[in-house]
PDB file of C-alpha atoms in Angstrom:
ATOM      1  CA  MET A 696      -1.106  -0.875  -0.339  1.00  0.00           C
ATOM      2  CA  LYS A 697      -3.673  -1.335  -3.130  1.00  0.00           C
ATOM      3  CA  ALA A 698      -1.074  -3.018  -5.344  1.00  0.00           C
ATOM      4  CA  LEU A 699      -0.051  -5.365  -2.526  1.00  0.00           C
ATOM      5  CA  LEU A 700      -3.684  -6.219  -1.806  1.00  0.00           C
ATOM      6  CA  ALA A 701      -4.344  -6.797  -5.502  1.00  0.00           C
ATOM      7  CA  LEU A 702      -1.391  -9.168  -5.746  1.00  0.00           C
ATOM      8  CA  ALA A 703      -2.458 -10.985  -2.582  1.00  0.00           C
ATOM      9  CA  VAL A 704      -6.006 -11.497  -3.802  1.00  0.00           C
ATOM     10  CA  LEU A 705      -4.797 -12.691  -7.194  1.00  0.00           C
ATOM     11  CA  LEU A 706      -2.656 -15.243  -5.388  1.00  0.00           C
ATOM     12  CA  LEU A 707      -5.649 -16.272  -3.276  1.00  0.00           C
ATOM     13  CA  ALA A 708      -7.746 -16.725  -6.402  1.00  0.00           C
ATOM     14  CA  THR A 709      -4.996 -18.788  -8.026  1.00  0.00           C
ATOM     15  CA  PHE A 710      -4.556 -21.110  -5.059  1.00  0.00           C
ATOM     16  CA  PRO A 711      -8.028 -22.053  -3.776  1.00  0.00           C
ATOM     17  CA  ALA A 712      -6.459 -24.601  -1.430  1.00  0.00           C
ATOM     18  CA  LEU A 713      -5.602 -21.658   0.806  1.00  0.00           C
ATOM     19  CA  GLY A 714      -9.245 -21.473   1.816  1.00  0.00           C
ATOM     20  CA  SER A 715     -10.514 -18.948  -0.697  1.00  0.00           C
ATOM     21  CA  GLU A 716     -13.486 -19.428  -2.969  1.00  0.00           C
ATOM     22  CA  ARG A 717     -14.192 -17.646  -6.246  1.00  0.00           C
ATOM     23  CA  VAL A 718     -17.936 -16.983  -6.695  1.00  0.00           C
ATOM     24  CA  THR A 719     -20.312 -14.848  -8.736  1.00  0.00           C
ATOM     25  CA  VAL A 720     -22.280 -12.563  -6.412  1.00  0.00           C
ATOM     26  CA  CYS A 721     -24.799  -9.764  -6.479  1.00  0.00           C
ATOM     27  CA  ALA A 722     -23.320  -6.769  -4.640  1.00  0.00           C
ATOM     28  CA  LYS A 723     -25.194  -3.658  -3.482  1.00  0.00           C
ATOM     29  CA  TYR A 724     -23.939  -0.783  -1.353  1.00  0.00           C
ATOM     30  CA  ARG A 725     -25.848   1.532   0.960  1.00  0.00           C
ATOM     31  CA  ALA A 726     -26.217   5.003  -0.555  1.00  0.00           C
ATOM     32  CA  ASP A 727     -27.939   8.143   0.739  1.00  0.00           C
ATOM     33  CA  TYR A 728     -31.148   7.108  -1.013  1.00  0.00           C
ATOM     34  CA  GLY A 729     -31.140   3.434   0.066  1.00  0.00           C
ATOM     35  CA  TRP A 730     -29.492   0.454  -1.600  1.00  0.00           C
ATOM     36  CA  SER A 731     -27.700   0.915  -4.917  1.00  0.00           C
ATOM     37  CA  LYS A 732     -28.566  -1.152  -7.948  1.00  0.00           C
ATOM     38  CA  GLY A 733     -27.193  -4.667  -7.894  1.00  0.00           C
ATOM     39  CA  TYR A 734     -23.897  -5.511  -9.579  1.00  0.00           C
ATOM     40  CA  LYS A 735     -23.321  -9.073 -10.766  1.00  0.00           C
ATOM     41  CA  VAL A 736     -19.569  -9.549 -10.265  1.00  0.00           C
ATOM     42  CA  GLU A 737     -16.899 -12.143  -9.595  1.00  0.00           C
ATOM     43  CA  ALA A 738     -15.634 -12.085  -6.022  1.00  0.00           C
ATOM     44  CA  THR A 739     -13.194 -13.929  -3.816  1.00  0.00           C
ATOM     45  CA  VAL A 740     -14.524 -15.100  -0.451  1.00  0.00           C
ATOM     46  CA  THR A 741     -11.787 -15.705   2.108  1.00  0.00           C
ATOM     47  CA  LYS A 742     -10.949 -15.515   5.790  1.00  0.00           C
ATOM     48  CA  GLY A 743      -9.092 -12.611   7.346  1.00  0.00           C
ATOM     49  CA  SER A 744      -6.281 -14.955   8.340  1.00  0.00           C
ATOM     50  CA  GLU A 745      -5.680 -15.720   4.642  1.00  0.00           C
ATOM     51  CA  LEU A 746      -5.706 -12.010   3.755  1.00  0.00           C
ATOM     52  CA  ASN A 747      -3.249 -11.310   6.580  1.00  0.00           C
ATOM     53  CA  ARG A 748      -0.980 -14.100   5.365  1.00  0.00           C
ATOM     54  CA  ALA A 749      -1.162 -12.978   1.733  1.00  0.00           C
ATOM     55  CA  THR A 750      -0.555  -9.293   2.564  1.00  0.00           C
ATOM     56  CA  ARG A 751       1.922 -10.036   5.359  1.00  0.00           C
ATOM     57  CA  SER A 752      -0.075  -7.806   7.673  1.00  0.00           C
ATOM     58  CA  TYR A 753      -2.490  -7.900  10.565  1.00  0.00           C
ATOM     59  CA  ASP A 754      -4.975  -5.534   8.917  1.00  0.00           C
ATOM     60  CA  TYR A 755      -7.840  -8.054   8.856  1.00  0.00           C
ATOM     61  CA  THR A 756      -9.732  -9.835  11.617  1.00  0.00           C
ATOM     62  CA  SER A 757      -8.429 -13.401  11.383  1.00  0.00           C
ATOM     63  CA  TYR A 758     -11.702 -15.234  12.006  1.00  0.00           C
ATOM     64  CA  SER A 759     -13.899 -12.918   9.898  1.00  0.00           C
ATOM     65  CA  THR A 760     -15.113 -13.718   6.392  1.00  0.00           C
ATOM     66  CA  TYR A 761     -14.234 -11.199   3.679  1.00  0.00           C
ATOM     67  CA  VAL A 762     -15.566 -10.676   0.169  1.00  0.00           C
ATOM     68  CA  VAL A 763     -13.055  -9.083  -2.188  1.00  0.00           C
ATOM     69  CA  ILE A 764     -14.328  -7.518  -5.425  1.00  0.00           C
ATOM     70  CA  PHE A 765     -12.109  -6.052  -8.136  1.00  0.00           C
ATOM     71  CA  TRP A 766     -14.040  -3.361  -9.970  1.00  0.00           C
ATOM     72  CA  ASP A 767     -11.174  -2.089 -12.077  1.00  0.00           C
ATOM     73  CA  ARG A 768      -7.406  -2.409 -12.265  1.00  0.00           C
ATOM     74  CA  ASP A 769      -6.812  -0.157  -9.233  1.00  0.00           C
ATOM     75  CA  GLU A 770     -10.210  -0.321  -7.548  1.00  0.00           C
ATOM     76  CA  VAL A 771     -11.012  -3.035  -5.044  1.00  0.00           C
ATOM     77  CA  SER A 772     -13.614  -3.443  -2.298  1.00  0.00           C
ATOM     78  CA  VAL A 773     -12.673  -5.571   0.707  1.00  0.00           C
ATOM     79  CA  ILE A 774     -15.855  -6.207   2.661  1.00  0.00           C
ATOM     80  CA  GLU A 775     -15.874  -7.725   6.144  1.00  0.00           C
ATOM     81  CA  MET A 776     -19.076  -9.735   6.357  1.00  0.00           C
ATOM     82  CA  ASP A 777     -21.390  -9.687   9.386  1.00  0.00           C
ATOM     83  CA  TRP A 778     -21.971 -13.433   9.057  1.00  0.00           C
ATOM     84  CA  PRO A 779     -19.404 -16.167   8.266  1.00  0.00           C
ATOM     85  CA  THR A 780     -21.238 -17.550   5.213  1.00  0.00           C
ATOM     86  CA  LEU A 781     -22.903 -16.029   2.172  1.00  0.00           C
ATOM     87  CA  SER A 782     -26.486 -16.906   1.395  1.00  0.00           C
ATOM     88  CA  HIS A 783     -28.941 -16.477  -1.452  1.00  0.00           C
ATOM     89  CA  MET A 784     -30.966 -14.096   0.738  1.00  0.00           C
ATOM     90  CA  GLY A 785     -28.077 -11.639   1.135  1.00  0.00           C
ATOM     91  CA  THR A 786     -25.541 -11.030   3.861  1.00  0.00           C
ATOM     92  CA  GLU A 787     -24.491  -7.578   5.033  1.00  0.00           C
ATOM     93  CA  GLY A 788     -20.970  -6.353   5.612  1.00  0.00           C
ATOM     94  CA  GLU A 789     -18.851  -3.214   5.737  1.00  0.00           C
ATOM     95  CA  ASP A 790     -15.680  -2.087   3.996  1.00  0.00           C
ATOM     96  CA  LYS A 791     -12.769  -0.153   5.557  1.00  0.00           C
ATOM     97  CA  ARG A 792     -14.332   3.174   4.500  1.00  0.00           C
ATOM     98  CA  GLY A 793     -17.473   2.374   6.500  1.00  0.00           C
ATOM     99  CA  VAL A 794     -19.649   1.697   3.447  1.00  0.00           C
ATOM    100  CA  LYS A 795     -22.362  -0.900   4.120  1.00  0.00           C
ATOM    101  CA  TRP A 796     -22.778  -3.711   1.572  1.00  0.00           C
ATOM    102  CA  GLU A 797     -25.229  -6.499   0.888  1.00  0.00           C
ATOM    103  CA  ILE A 798     -23.732  -9.520  -0.863  1.00  0.00           C
ATOM    104  CA  SER A 799     -25.888 -12.341  -2.199  1.00  0.00           C
ATOM    105  CA  LYS A 800     -25.104 -15.604  -3.941  1.00  0.00           C
ATOM    106  CA  SER A 801     -28.379 -15.222  -5.835  1.00  0.00           C
ATOM    107  CA  THR A 802     -27.635 -13.439  -9.109  1.00  0.00           C
ATOM    108  CA  SER A 803     -30.834 -14.227 -11.017  1.00  0.00           C
ATOM    109  CA  PHE A 804     -32.543 -11.029  -9.863  1.00  0.00           C
ATOM    110  CA  CYS A 805     -29.513  -8.776  -9.421  1.00  0.00           C
ATOM    111  CA  TYR A 806     -30.850  -5.311 -10.131  1.00  0.00           C
TER     112      TYR A 806
END
């Protein structure tokens, strides 16, 4: 499933006309001690309908906004956002494992 998702997201990044956007974000996850440090990373922002189409599945909520981050070759975070747009203030979301995330378009103070 990870390989299929990776291929789908690569296709989404290659064809932005599908409704995906490639952006640099600051990503933090909720840990036992509070928020993690910030990670300045490239991400793909897309709708669940596009992820479903690319993966040929119904695993994603069609109308939701997702942020997809590739950390390593076989490690990807697919985060369903609580709000349909990203902001510079930070928008929260949750991945399939139940990990809470805060994603911000502001990367100047990503720490």
